Amino acid sequence: MKTILFIRDMKTEDQADRIRRALDETRVEYSVVPQSGIVVVEGGNDIVYAAKTAIREAGFVIE
């Protein structure tokens, strides 16, 4: 299952890299699309929760 997370104020490649580094420390399969301000997460609810937690801890707001 794929889940799309909309990230507020993710506009630059540096911000996308911060999210990538945070998600690399988890077991989440993901792709980051900074042009659209989204992160696509592959997995169930526990994986999505882990991704959301990592993104929030990196200082971003999920819409």
Coordinates of N, CA and C in Angstrom, one line a residue:
M1 N 0.8 -1.2 0.0 CA 0.0 0.0 0.0 C 0.9 1.2 0.0
K2 N 0.6 2.2 -0.9 CA 1.3 3.4 -0.9 C 0.5 4.5 -0.2
T3 N 1.2 5.4 0.5 CA 0.6 6.5 1.2 C 1.4 7.7 0.8
I4 N 0.6 8.8 0.5 CA 1.3 10.1 0.1 C 1.1 11.0 1.3
L5 N 2.3 11.5 1.8 CA 2.3 12.5 2.9 C 2.7 13.8 2.3
F6 N 1.8 14.8 2.6 CA 2.1 16.2 2.1 C 2.9 16.9 3.2
I7 N 4.0 17.4 2.8 CA 4.9 18.1 3.8 C 4.9 19.6 3.6
R8 N 4.5 20.3 4.6 CA 4.4 21.8 4.6 C 5.8 22.3 4.5
D9 N 6.0 23.3 3.6 CA 7.2 24.0 3.4 C 8.5 23.2 3.0
M10 N 8.3 22.1 2.4 CA 9.4 21.3 1.8 C 9.5 21.8 0.4
K11 N 10.4 22.7 0.1 CA 10.6 23.3 -1.2 C 12.0 23.1 -1.8
T12 N 13.0 22.9 -1.0 CA 14.3 22.9 -1.5 C 14.9 21.4 -1.4
E13 N 15.9 21.2 -2.1 CA 16.6 19.9 -2.1 C 17.3 19.7 -0.7
D14 N 17.7 20.7 -0.1 CA 18.3 20.6 1.3 C 17.2 20.1 2.3
Q15 N 16.0 20.6 2.2 CA 15.0 20.1 3.1 C 14.6 18.7 2.7
A16 N 14.6 18.3 1.5 CA 14.3 17.0 1.1 C 15.4 16.0 1.6
D17 N 16.7 16.5 1.6 CA 17.8 15.7 2.1 C 17.6 15.5 3.6
R18 N 17.1 16.5 4.4 CA 16.9 16.3 5.8 C 15.9 15.2 6.1
I19 N 14.8 15.2 5.2 CA 13.8 14.2 5.4 C 14.4 12.8 5.0
R20 N 15.1 12.7 3.9 CA 15.8 11.5 3.5 C 16.7 10.9 4.6
R21 N 17.5 11.8 5.2 CA 18.3 11.3 6.3 C 17.5 10.8 7.5
A22 N 16.4 11.4 7.8 CA 15.6 11.0 8.9 C 14.9 9.6 8.6
L23 N 14.5 9.5 7.4 CA 13.8 8.2 7.0 C 14.8 7.1 6.8
D24 N 16.1 7.4 6.4 CA 17.1 6.4 6.3 C 17.4 5.7 7.6
E25 N 17.1 6.3 8.7 CA 17.3 5.7 10.0 C 16.2 4.8 10.4
T26 N 15.1 4.7 9.6 CA 14.0 3.8 9.9 C 14.0 2.7 8.9
R27 N 13.0 1.8 8.9 CA 12.9 0.7 8.0 C 11.9 1.0 6.9
V28 N 11.6 2.3 6.7 CA 10.6 2.7 5.7 C 11.2 2.8 4.3
E29 N 10.4 2.2 3.4 CA 10.6 2.4 1.9 C 9.9 3.6 1.5
Y30 N 10.6 4.6 0.9 CA 10.0 5.8 0.6 C 10.6 6.5 -0.7
S31 N 9.9 7.5 -1.2 CA 10.5 8.4 -2.2 C 10.1 9.8 -1.8
V32 N 11.0 10.7 -2.0 CA 10.7 12.1 -1.7 C 10.7 12.9 -3.0
V33 N 9.6 13.7 -3.2 CA 9.4 14.5 -4.4 C 9.3 16.0 -3.9
P34 N 10.5 16.7 -3.8 CA 10.5 18.0 -3.3 C 9.7 19.0 -4.2
Q35 N 9.7 18.8 -5.5 CA 8.9 19.8 -6.3 C 7.4 19.8 -6.0
S36 N 6.9 18.7 -5.5 CA 5.5 18.6 -5.2 C 5.3 18.7 -3.7
G37 N 6.3 18.6 -2.9 CA 6.2 18.7 -1.4 C 5.6 17.4 -0.8
I38 N 5.9 16.3 -1.4 CA 5.3 15.0 -0.9 C 6.4 14.0 -0.6
V39 N 6.0 13.1 0.2 CA 6.8 11.9 0.5 C 5.8 10.7 0.3
V40 N 6.3 9.7 -0.6 CA 5.5 8.5 -0.8 C 6.1 7.4 0.0
V41 N 5.2 6.8 0.8 CA 5.7 5.8 1.8 C 5.0 4.5 1.3
E42 N 5.8 3.4 1.3 CA 5.3 2.1 0.9 C 5.2 1.2 2.2
G43 N 4.0 0.8 2.5 CA 3.8 -0.1 3.6 C 2.5 0.1 4.4
G44 N 2.3 -0.6 5.4 CA 1.1 -0.5 6.2 C 1.1 0.6 7.2
N45 N 0.2 0.6 8.1 CA 0.0 1.6 9.1 C 1.2 1.9 10.0
D46 N 1.8 0.8 10.4 CA 3.0 0.9 11.3 C 4.1 1.6 10.6
I47 N 4.3 1.3 9.3 CA 5.4 1.9 8.5 C 5.1 3.4 8.3
V48 N 3.8 3.7 8.0 CA 3.4 5.1 7.8 C 3.6 5.9 9.1
Y49 N 3.3 5.3 10.2 CA 3.4 6.0 11.5 C 4.9 6.2 11.8
A50 N 5.8 5.3 11.5 CA 7.2 5.5 11.7 C 7.7 6.6 10.8
A51 N 7.2 6.7 9.6 CA 7.7 7.7 8.7 C 7.2 9.1 9.2
K52 N 6.0 9.2 9.6 CA 5.4 10.5 10.1 C 6.2 10.9 11.3
T53 N 6.5 10.0 12.2 CA 7.3 10.3 13.4 C 8.7 10.8 13.0
A54 N 9.4 10.2 12.1 CA 10.7 10.6 11.7 C 10.7 12.0 11.1
I55 N 9.7 12.2 10.2 CA 9.5 13.5 9.5 C 9.3 14.6 10.5
R56 N 8.4 14.4 11.5 CA 8.1 15.4 12.5 C 9.3 15.7 13.4
E57 N 10.1 14.6 13.7 CA 11.3 14.8 14.5 C 12.3 15.6 13.8
A58 N 12.3 15.5 12.4 CA 13.2 16.3 11.6 C 12.8 17.8 11.5
G59 N 11.6 18.1 12.1 CA 11.2 19.5 12.1 C 10.2 19.9 11.1
F60 N 9.5 19.0 10.4 CA 8.6 19.3 9.4 C 7.2 19.0 9.9
V61 N 6.2 19.7 9.2 CA 4.8 19.6 9.6 C 4.1 18.8 8.4
I62 N 3.4 17.8 8.8 CA 2.7 17.0 7.8 C 1.2 17.5 7.7
E63 N 0.8 17.8 6.5 CA -0.6 18.3 6.3 C -1.6 17.2 6.1

